[in-house]
Amino acid sequence: MTTTQHPFIARPHRTLLALMFPVLLSLVAEPITGLVDTAFIAQLEETEPLAALGVATTALSSMFWVFNFLTVGTQTQISQAAGAGKSTNTQRLTSLALMVAWGLSIVVMIVFMPLAGGVSALLGAEGTVREASTAYIRIRLMGTPAVFTMLVCFGVMRGAQDMRMPSMIAVAQNVFNIILDYPFIFGIGDMIPGMGVAGAALASALSQYIGAAWALTVTLRRYGFTPQADIDGLRDLFQIGGNLFLRTSFLMLFMIVSTRVANIAGSESGAAHQVIRQIYVVTALSLDAFAVSTQSLVGYFLGAGDRRHARQAAIISIWWSLGTGTALAIIMVVVTAPLVALMVPDEAVAIFIPAWIISAIAQPINALSFSTDGIHMGSSDYAFLRNAMFISTVGGIIALLLIQTEAFHALSYVWLATTLWVGLRAIAGMARIYIPEFNAPLAPTTQN
């Protein structure tokens, strides 16, 4: 397929949305399941299990998201290869990424399993909160090979602009997770003992292996597998991975520090932060659906040498993302009361509401940040993404460290710092696209 035959040329908005909706389903499936986990754990009627879940999921997000380059790098490489008419490279790129993923998953389990308790303590967990979060982390770590396999397989499919199959797999996997949640968390008579927070972890790990088996089967049937190492390909993957590893590490560092500050402020603050953070992840991934779709479009057109349509895809994505972010902000404010009744312990309500409103108002800013991230990933501008995240994280952490944790509204200041952090990223990302002097891959020129 040449660029003139690509459906985006004739129907740009429709094509972007057609790619985006399946991505949206696959991206929000897991955090929605996380919300279900949170709602189930909240029924235990204590703040400690909910705070433990927040600590554990933050820690695991930090561990797993750091390796997101397995998806991002693979997706961009395959989309650019498709645009350049080099689809024969897909098997080599896929096989290499899978071998790297499996090797890294073993290393992660060996290294982090003994450190689970220390990680929980680092995030401010103590006593029963630390015990429960440590158990959750250790169980979920057993699913690392499945998580990394899906990262690669989803990157391969999305790079080939097949957004539907990852969506089907993600939704099915998370349906299994929800089905397993209740019996493992609360138990069923004498047959299955209730495990509380650890039960939620077991449900997640088992469902991840189901999803990974399906994703790997589809990928190998389509593209095959070769065990032959490609030194040049390995070098490229690790160069991409190095920049994205650092970028995601900075991102996770901010998330860790913000969670730690929220938990130090008290178990009520920690519980409220977990609810907001879980929904923040859902909204972030909703916005990221445009980023993932645009990444493939930008990569495809740049691979074909068609810079004009790559930039057009980027700008259209920005406007759609901004509109979606504004709609999310309105929805979040409207649903405040029912959300409080469903998910927030009574003793945490007064702390929750102002922080929640701040996180809602920040959604349009989030939209600009996430959409520009996807654009720059599609153009392989990885060094910029690393540097922008570093500067933003330094600014955000400075703001977090200035918070007086004994203040009643300390959690509100945590979310103001989060808004600053994401705002700095949005400014940098937009400047990279609209200011010619940056001489970036998609910066305007006299030909645009």
Short mmCIF file of C-alpha atoms in Angstrom, two decimals:
data_model
loop_
_atom_site.label_atom_id
_atom_site.label_comp_id
_atom_site.label_asym_id
_atom_site.label_seq_id
_atom_site.Cartn_x
_atom_site.Cartn_y
_atom_site.Cartn_z
CA MET A 1 0.00 0.00 0.00
CA THR A 2 1.47 3.36 -1.06
CA THR A 3 0.81 6.53 0.92
CA THR A 4 -1.67 7.72 -1.72
CA GLN A 5 -3.66 4.53 -1.10
CA HIS A 6 -3.72 4.95 2.67
CA PRO A 7 -7.28 5.73 3.87
CA PHE A 8 -5.98 8.66 5.93
CA ILE A 9 -5.34 10.65 2.74
CA ALA A 10 -9.02 10.70 1.77
CA ARG A 11 -10.62 10.52 5.23
CA PRO A 12 -8.13 11.72 7.85
CA HIS A 13 -10.54 12.25 10.76
CA ARG A 14 -12.46 9.05 10.15
CA THR A 15 -9.25 7.05 9.81
CA LEU A 16 -7.80 8.41 13.05
CA LEU A 17 -11.01 7.64 14.94
CA ALA A 18 -11.26 4.17 13.38
CA LEU A 19 -7.77 3.41 14.67
CA MET A 20 -8.36 5.11 18.01
CA PHE A 21 -11.52 3.35 19.24
CA PRO A 22 -10.07 -0.19 19.36
CA VAL A 23 -6.93 1.19 21.00
CA LEU A 24 -9.12 2.94 23.56
CA LEU A 25 -10.80 -0.34 24.46
CA SER A 26 -7.50 -2.15 24.90
CA LEU A 27 -5.86 0.65 26.89
CA VAL A 28 -8.70 1.27 29.33
CA ALA A 29 -9.49 -2.41 29.89
CA GLU A 30 -6.80 -2.91 32.52
CA PRO A 31 -7.36 0.31 34.51
CA ILE A 32 -11.10 -0.32 34.49
CA THR A 33 -10.33 -3.70 36.00
CA GLY A 34 -8.14 -1.81 38.46
CA LEU A 35 -11.17 0.28 39.37
CA VAL A 36 -13.14 -2.92 39.94
CA ASP A 37 -10.30 -4.18 42.15
CA THR A 38 -10.41 -0.90 44.03
CA ALA A 39 -14.19 -1.11 44.46
CA PHE A 40 -13.95 -4.70 45.73
CA ILE A 41 -11.15 -3.89 48.16
CA ALA A 42 -13.08 -0.83 49.36
CA GLN A 43 -15.85 -3.23 50.46
CA LEU A 44 -13.48 -4.64 53.08
CA GLU A 45 -14.48 -1.46 54.97
CA GLU A 46 -10.98 -0.52 56.11
CA THR A 47 -8.59 2.08 54.73
CA GLU A 48 -5.48 -0.13 55.11
CA PRO A 49 -6.29 -2.64 52.32
CA LEU A 50 -7.15 0.20 49.93
CA ALA A 51 -3.94 2.05 50.77
CA ALA A 52 -2.00 -1.21 50.32
CA LEU A 53 -3.52 -1.69 46.88
CA GLY A 54 -2.48 1.85 45.95
CA VAL A 55 1.11 1.27 47.10
CA ALA A 56 1.39 -2.08 45.31
CA THR A 57 -0.13 -0.97 41.99
CA THR A 58 2.08 2.12 41.96
CA ALA A 59 5.16 -0.03 42.54
CA LEU A 60 4.20 -2.49 39.82
CA SER A 61 3.37 0.27 37.37
CA SER A 62 6.84 1.63 38.02
CA MET A 63 8.44 -1.76 37.33
CA PHE A 64 6.39 -2.64 34.27
CA TRP A 65 6.04 0.77 32.60
CA VAL A 66 9.79 1.25 32.65
CA PHE A 67 9.88 -1.54 30.06
CA ASN A 68 7.20 0.04 27.88
CA PHE A 69 9.87 0.55 25.23
CA LEU A 70 9.12 -3.04 24.22
CA THR A 71 5.80 -1.76 22.88
CA VAL A 72 6.75 1.75 21.78
CA GLY A 73 10.00 0.89 20.05
CA THR A 74 8.57 -2.16 18.30
CA GLN A 75 5.48 -0.27 17.15
CA THR A 76 7.47 2.61 15.64
CA GLN A 77 10.01 0.35 13.94
CA ILE A 78 7.32 -1.80 12.32
CA SER A 79 5.16 1.17 11.25
CA GLN A 80 8.16 2.87 9.63
CA ALA A 81 9.18 -0.38 7.94
CA ALA A 82 5.63 -0.73 6.55
CA GLY A 83 5.70 2.83 5.23
CA ALA A 84 9.06 2.19 3.58
CA GLY A 85 7.76 -0.99 1.98
CA LYS A 86 10.06 -3.22 4.06
CA SER A 87 7.44 -5.44 5.65
CA THR A 88 9.81 -8.42 5.33
CA ASN A 89 11.65 -7.02 8.36
CA THR A 90 8.62 -7.68 10.56
CA GLN A 91 9.56 -11.26 11.47
CA ARG A 92 13.10 -10.26 12.41
CA LEU A 93 11.95 -7.29 14.49
CA THR A 94 9.22 -9.31 16.19
CA SER A 95 11.47 -12.26 17.06
CA LEU A 96 14.19 -10.00 18.41
CA ALA A 97 11.77 -8.04 20.60
CA LEU A 98 10.25 -11.26 21.99
CA MET A 99 13.63 -12.71 22.90
CA VAL A 100 14.63 -9.49 24.63
CA ALA A 101 11.27 -9.41 26.48
CA TRP A 102 11.62 -12.97 27.77
CA GLY A 103 15.17 -12.40 28.95
CA LEU A 104 14.25 -9.17 30.72
CA SER A 105 11.22 -10.76 32.41
CA ILE A 106 13.42 -13.37 34.07
CA VAL A 107 15.81 -10.68 35.29
CA VAL A 108 12.96 -8.58 36.69
CA MET A 109 11.52 -11.50 38.69
CA ILE A 110 14.90 -12.48 40.10
CA VAL A 111 15.84 -8.92 41.07
CA PHE A 112 12.55 -7.53 42.37
CA MET A 113 10.99 -10.48 44.18
CA PRO A 114 13.27 -10.12 47.24
CA LEU A 115 12.88 -6.32 47.15
CA ALA A 116 9.07 -6.25 47.36
CA GLY A 117 8.96 -5.38 51.07
CA GLY A 118 11.56 -2.65 50.70
CA VAL A 119 9.71 -1.14 47.76
CA SER A 120 6.52 -0.99 49.80
CA ALA A 121 8.36 0.75 52.63
CA LEU A 122 9.91 3.19 50.15
CA LEU A 123 6.39 4.21 49.12
CA GLY A 124 5.50 5.00 52.74
CA ALA A 125 3.72 1.72 53.63
CA GLU A 126 3.98 0.53 57.23
CA GLY A 127 2.51 -2.28 59.33
CA THR A 128 -0.44 -4.09 57.78
CA VAL A 129 -0.34 -1.84 54.71
CA ARG A 130 3.23 -2.93 54.02
CA GLU A 131 2.43 -6.63 54.56
CA ALA A 132 -0.53 -6.59 52.18
CA SER A 133 1.21 -4.56 49.48
CA THR A 134 4.30 -6.82 49.64
CA ALA A 135 2.17 -9.94 49.11
CA TYR A 136 0.40 -8.29 46.16
CA ILE A 137 3.68 -7.29 44.50
CA ARG A 138 5.25 -10.74 44.81
CA ILE A 139 2.25 -12.51 43.32
CA ARG A 140 1.96 -10.07 40.42
CA LEU A 141 5.69 -10.36 39.66
CA MET A 142 5.09 -14.00 38.74
CA GLY A 143 3.14 -12.69 35.76
CA THR A 144 6.07 -10.67 34.38
CA PRO A 145 6.76 -12.96 31.37
CA ALA A 146 3.11 -12.64 30.35
CA VAL A 147 3.14 -8.85 30.71
CA PHE A 148 6.30 -8.43 28.63
CA THR A 149 5.06 -10.83 25.94
CA MET A 150 1.90 -8.78 25.51
CA LEU A 151 3.90 -5.55 25.36
CA VAL A 152 5.79 -6.84 22.34
CA CYS A 153 2.85 -8.51 20.61
CA PHE A 154 0.63 -5.45 20.97
CA GLY A 155 3.44 -3.23 19.63
CA VAL A 156 3.81 -5.49 16.58
CA MET A 157 0.09 -5.49 15.82
CA ARG A 158 -0.35 -1.75 16.31
CA GLY A 159 2.73 -1.01 14.21
CA ALA A 160 1.00 -2.90 11.40
CA GLN A 161 -2.08 -0.74 12.17
CA ASP A 162 -4.12 -3.70 13.41
CA MET A 163 -5.72 -2.11 16.45
CA ARG A 164 -8.64 -4.53 16.78
CA MET A 165 -6.86 -7.73 17.79
CA PRO A 166 -5.02 -6.15 20.78
CA SER A 167 -8.37 -4.71 21.83
CA MET A 168 -10.09 -8.10 21.75
CA ILE A 169 -7.28 -9.74 23.70
CA ALA A 170 -7.11 -6.98 26.32
CA VAL A 171 -10.86 -6.95 26.91
CA ALA A 172 -11.04 -10.76 27.20
CA GLN A 173 -8.09 -10.86 29.59
CA ASN A 174 -9.63 -8.29 31.87
CA VAL A 175 -13.03 -9.97 31.81
CA PHE A 176 -11.28 -13.06 33.18
CA ASN A 177 -9.64 -10.85 35.80
CA ILE A 178 -12.98 -9.49 37.00
CA ILE A 179 -14.53 -12.97 37.05
CA LEU A 180 -11.69 -14.25 39.24
CA ASP A 181 -11.64 -11.20 41.53
CA TYR A 182 -14.62 -11.96 43.74
CA PRO A 183 -13.80 -15.57 44.70
CA PHE A 184 -10.11 -14.82 45.28
CA ILE A 185 -10.67 -11.60 47.27
CA PHE A 186 -13.68 -12.65 49.39
CA GLY A 187 -13.58 -16.45 49.07
CA ILE A 188 -16.34 -18.96 48.45
CA GLY A 189 -17.17 -20.91 51.59
CA ASP A 190 -14.63 -23.60 52.43
CA MET A 191 -13.78 -24.18 48.76
CA ILE A 192 -11.78 -20.98 48.13
CA PRO A 193 -10.43 -19.00 51.09
CA GLY A 194 -10.66 -15.22 50.88
CA MET A 195 -7.24 -13.68 50.25
CA GLY A 196 -8.08 -9.98 50.29
CA VAL A 197 -5.50 -7.84 48.49
CA ALA A 198 -3.41 -10.91 47.60
CA GLY A 199 -6.46 -12.43 45.92
CA ALA A 200 -6.74 -9.45 43.59
CA ALA A 201 -3.09 -9.99 42.63
CA LEU A 202 -3.63 -13.68 41.88
CA ALA A 203 -6.64 -12.92 39.67
CA SER A 204 -4.55 -10.40 37.70
CA ALA A 205 -1.55 -12.72 37.23
CA LEU A 206 -3.64 -15.65 35.99
CA SER A 207 -5.61 -13.51 33.54
CA GLN A 208 -2.38 -12.02 32.16
CA TYR A 209 -1.12 -15.46 31.18
CA ILE A 210 -4.40 -16.11 29.37
CA GLY A 211 -4.00 -12.88 27.41
CA ALA A 212 -0.33 -13.50 26.66
CA ALA A 213 -1.01 -16.98 25.28
CA TRP A 214 -3.60 -15.59 22.87
CA ALA A 215 -1.43 -12.62 21.79
CA LEU A 216 1.64 -14.79 21.20
CA THR A 217 -0.35 -17.34 19.18
CA VAL A 218 -1.73 -14.64 16.87
CA THR A 219 1.66 -12.95 16.45
CA LEU A 220 3.56 -16.15 15.63
CA ARG A 221 0.91 -17.30 13.18
CA ARG A 222 1.09 -14.02 11.30
CA TYR A 223 4.80 -13.32 11.32
CA GLY A 224 6.58 -16.49 12.42
CA PHE A 225 9.68 -16.63 14.58
CA THR A 226 13.41 -16.80 13.93
CA PRO A 227 15.96 -17.40 16.71
CA GLN A 228 18.74 -15.84 14.64
CA ALA A 229 20.14 -12.77 16.37
CA ASP A 230 20.42 -9.52 14.40
CA ILE A 231 23.20 -7.43 15.92
CA ASP A 232 22.18 -4.23 14.15
CA GLY A 233 18.55 -4.73 15.12
CA LEU A 234 19.52 -5.47 18.70
CA ARG A 235 21.64 -2.32 18.83
CA ASP A 236 18.75 -0.22 17.46
CA LEU A 237 16.26 -1.73 19.92
CA PHE A 238 18.50 -1.07 22.90
CA GLN A 239 19.27 2.46 21.75
CA ILE A 240 15.55 3.15 21.58
CA GLY A 241 15.06 1.23 24.80
CA GLY A 242 17.75 3.23 26.60
CA ASN A 243 16.07 6.57 25.93
CA LEU A 244 12.58 5.27 26.66
CA PHE A 245 13.79 3.37 29.74
CA LEU A 246 15.16 6.61 31.19
CA ARG A 247 12.06 8.55 30.17
CA THR A 248 9.73 6.06 31.83
CA SER A 249 12.01 5.86 34.85
CA PHE A 250 11.65 9.61 35.34
CA LEU A 251 7.88 9.28 34.93
CA MET A 252 7.70 6.50 37.48
CA LEU A 253 9.97 8.39 39.86
CA PHE A 254 7.44 11.18 39.95
CA MET A 255 4.58 8.73 40.52
CA ILE A 256 6.50 7.04 43.34
CA VAL A 257 7.30 10.32 45.08
CA SER A 258 3.74 11.58 44.74
CA THR A 259 2.34 8.33 46.17
CA ARG A 260 4.84 8.43 48.99
CA VAL A 261 3.88 12.01 49.92
CA ALA A 262 0.18 11.08 49.82
CA ASN A 263 0.72 8.04 52.07
CA ILE A 264 2.93 9.90 54.54
CA ALA A 265 0.06 12.35 54.95
CA GLY A 266 -2.01 9.50 56.46
CA SER A 267 -3.99 6.39 55.51
CA GLU A 268 -7.04 8.54 54.63
CA SER A 269 -4.91 10.57 52.22
CA GLY A 270 -3.38 7.36 50.83
CA ALA A 271 -6.81 5.80 50.28
CA ALA A 272 -8.16 8.94 48.56
CA HIS A 273 -5.02 9.16 46.42
CA GLN A 274 -5.48 5.54 45.29
CA VAL A 275 -9.01 6.26 44.04
CA ILE A 276 -7.94 9.43 42.19
CA ARG A 277 -4.81 7.81 40.79
CA GLN A 278 -6.72 4.81 39.49
CA ILE A 279 -9.22 7.00 37.64
CA TYR A 280 -6.39 9.28 36.49
CA VAL A 281 -4.82 6.24 34.84
CA VAL A 282 -8.11 5.46 33.06
CA THR A 283 -8.42 9.02 31.73
CA ALA A 284 -4.73 9.12 30.79
CA LEU A 285 -5.03 5.94 28.78
CA SER A 286 -8.23 7.21 27.18
CA LEU A 287 -6.26 10.19 25.93
CA ASP A 288 -3.32 7.96 25.06
CA ALA A 289 -5.50 6.13 22.53
CA PHE A 290 -5.04 9.08 20.19
CA ALA A 291 -1.30 9.04 20.88
CA VAL A 292 -0.91 5.35 20.05
CA SER A 293 -2.92 5.68 16.84
CA THR A 294 -1.05 8.80 15.77
CA GLN A 295 2.27 7.12 16.52
CA SER A 296 1.53 4.46 13.90
CA LEU A 297 0.30 7.02 11.34
CA VAL A 298 3.27 9.34 11.83
CA GLY A 299 5.70 6.42 11.71
CA TYR A 300 4.11 5.07 8.54
CA PHE A 301 4.19 8.37 6.65
CA LEU A 302 7.70 9.27 7.78
CA GLY A 303 8.87 5.79 6.77
CA ALA A 304 7.43 6.52 3.33
CA GLY A 305 9.11 9.94 3.23
CA ASP A 306 5.73 11.71 3.30
CA ARG A 307 6.39 14.39 5.91
CA ARG A 308 3.36 16.52 4.98
CA HIS A 309 0.82 13.86 5.88
CA ALA A 310 2.78 12.87 8.98
CA ARG A 311 2.44 16.45 10.25
CA GLN A 312 -1.23 16.54 9.25
CA ALA A 313 -1.86 13.40 11.33
CA ALA A 314 -0.09 15.01 14.28
CA ILE A 315 -2.11 18.23 14.20
CA ILE A 316 -5.46 16.48 13.76
CA SER A 317 -4.61 14.26 16.71
CA ILE A 318 -3.82 17.26 18.91
CA TRP A 319 -7.22 18.84 18.29
CA TRP A 320 -9.13 15.61 18.89
CA SER A 321 -7.15 14.99 22.08
CA LEU A 322 -7.80 18.48 23.39
CA GLY A 323 -11.54 18.14 22.81
CA THR A 324 -11.58 14.75 24.52
CA GLY A 325 -9.64 16.11 27.50
CA THR A 326 -12.15 18.92 27.92
CA ALA A 327 -15.06 16.46 27.80
CA LEU A 328 -13.36 14.24 30.40
CA ALA A 329 -12.93 17.23 32.74
CA ILE A 330 -16.65 18.01 32.58
CA ILE A 331 -17.65 14.37 33.13
CA MET A 332 -15.33 13.99 36.13
CA VAL A 333 -16.82 17.03 37.86
CA VAL A 334 -20.37 15.83 37.20
CA VAL A 335 -19.81 12.33 38.64
CA THR A 336 -18.12 13.50 41.84
CA ALA A 337 -21.01 12.66 44.19
CA PRO A 338 -21.76 9.11 42.96
CA LEU A 339 -18.05 8.34 42.82
CA VAL A 340 -17.62 9.37 46.45
CA ALA A 341 -20.56 7.21 47.49
CA LEU A 342 -19.21 4.18 45.61
CA MET A 343 -15.47 4.22 46.23
CA VAL A 344 -14.32 6.65 48.92
CA PRO A 345 -14.26 5.67 52.63
CA ASP A 346 -16.23 8.14 54.77
CA GLU A 347 -13.18 9.36 56.68
CA ALA A 348 -11.38 10.24 53.42
CA VAL A 349 -14.18 12.21 51.70
CA ALA A 350 -13.16 15.70 52.86
CA ILE A 351 -9.60 15.12 51.66
CA PHE A 352 -10.70 13.49 48.41
CA ILE A 353 -13.05 16.09 46.90
CA PRO A 354 -10.72 19.11 46.39
CA ALA A 355 -7.89 16.90 45.08
CA TRP A 356 -10.35 15.20 42.74
CA ILE A 357 -11.54 18.53 41.29
CA ILE A 358 -7.93 19.56 40.62
CA SER A 359 -7.26 16.30 38.77
CA ALA A 360 -10.41 16.87 36.69
CA ILE A 361 -9.54 20.42 35.68
CA ALA A 362 -6.10 19.24 34.54
CA GLN A 363 -7.48 16.89 31.86
CA PRO A 364 -7.09 19.24 28.85
CA ILE A 365 -3.46 19.77 29.85
CA ASN A 366 -3.01 16.01 30.08
CA ALA A 367 -4.47 15.70 26.59
CA LEU A 368 -1.80 17.91 25.06
CA SER A 369 0.94 16.08 26.92
CA PHE A 370 -0.12 12.59 25.87
CA SER A 371 -0.93 13.44 22.26
CA THR A 372 2.45 15.10 21.68
CA ASP A 373 4.20 12.14 23.34
CA GLY A 374 2.67 9.82 20.73
CA ILE A 375 3.60 12.15 17.89
CA HIS A 376 7.25 12.30 18.94
CA MET A 377 7.37 8.53 19.43
CA GLY A 378 6.14 8.07 15.87
CA SER A 379 8.92 10.34 14.60
CA SER A 380 11.55 8.44 16.69
CA ASP A 381 12.34 11.64 18.62
CA TYR A 382 13.27 9.59 21.67
CA ALA A 383 16.10 11.75 23.01
CA PHE A 384 13.74 14.74 23.17
CA LEU A 385 11.11 12.67 25.01
CA ARG A 386 13.76 11.62 27.53
CA ASN A 387 14.98 15.17 28.12
CA ALA A 388 11.50 16.69 28.35
CA MET A 389 10.45 14.10 30.92
CA PHE A 390 13.60 14.70 32.96
CA ILE A 391 13.03 18.47 33.15
CA SER A 392 9.33 18.03 33.97
CA THR A 393 10.05 15.46 36.67
CA VAL A 394 12.64 17.66 38.34
CA GLY A 395 10.12 20.51 38.49
CA GLY A 396 7.32 18.26 39.71
CA ILE A 397 9.37 16.60 42.44
CA ILE A 398 10.61 19.95 43.73
CA ALA A 399 6.96 20.97 44.09
CA LEU A 400 6.14 17.70 45.90
CA LEU A 401 9.00 18.09 48.35
CA LEU A 402 7.73 21.53 49.33
CA ILE A 403 4.39 20.09 50.51
CA GLN A 404 3.75 20.07 54.26
CA THR A 405 2.38 16.54 54.73
CA GLU A 406 0.75 17.39 58.04
CA ALA A 407 -1.53 19.92 56.31
CA PHE A 408 -5.15 18.79 55.96
CA HIS A 409 -5.18 19.44 52.20
CA ALA A 410 -1.74 17.96 51.50
CA LEU A 411 -3.31 15.66 48.88
CA SER A 412 -4.65 18.67 46.96
CA TYR A 413 -1.11 20.03 46.76
CA VAL A 414 0.07 16.63 45.49
CA TRP A 415 -2.34 16.95 42.58
CA LEU A 416 -1.37 20.56 41.93
CA ALA A 417 2.24 19.34 41.66
CA THR A 418 1.05 16.62 39.29
CA THR A 419 -0.65 19.24 37.11
CA LEU A 420 2.60 21.23 37.01
CA TRP A 421 4.51 18.09 36.02
CA VAL A 422 2.22 17.22 33.13
CA GLY A 423 1.93 20.88 32.10
CA LEU A 424 5.67 21.19 31.60
CA ARG A 425 5.57 18.13 29.35
CA ALA A 426 2.71 19.58 27.32
CA ILE A 427 4.54 22.88 26.77
CA ALA A 428 7.69 21.11 25.61
CA GLY A 429 5.79 18.74 23.34
CA MET A 430 3.81 21.51 21.65
CA ALA A 431 6.87 23.72 21.22
CA ARG A 432 8.68 20.84 19.50
CA ILE A 433 5.93 20.69 16.87
CA TYR A 434 5.14 24.36 16.34
CA ILE A 435 8.47 26.22 16.70
CA PRO A 436 10.64 25.95 13.55
CA GLU A 437 13.86 26.77 15.39
CA PHE A 438 13.80 23.37 17.12
CA ASN A 439 14.47 21.75 13.72
CA ALA A 440 12.54 18.71 14.96
CA PRO A 441 11.31 15.88 12.69
CA LEU A 442 7.84 17.44 12.46
CA ALA A 443 8.62 21.12 13.11
CA PRO A 444 7.07 23.56 10.59
CA THR A 445 9.06 24.53 7.52
CA THR A 446 8.40 26.90 4.65
CA GLN A 447 6.97 23.92 2.73
CA ASN A 448 4.29 23.18 5.37
#
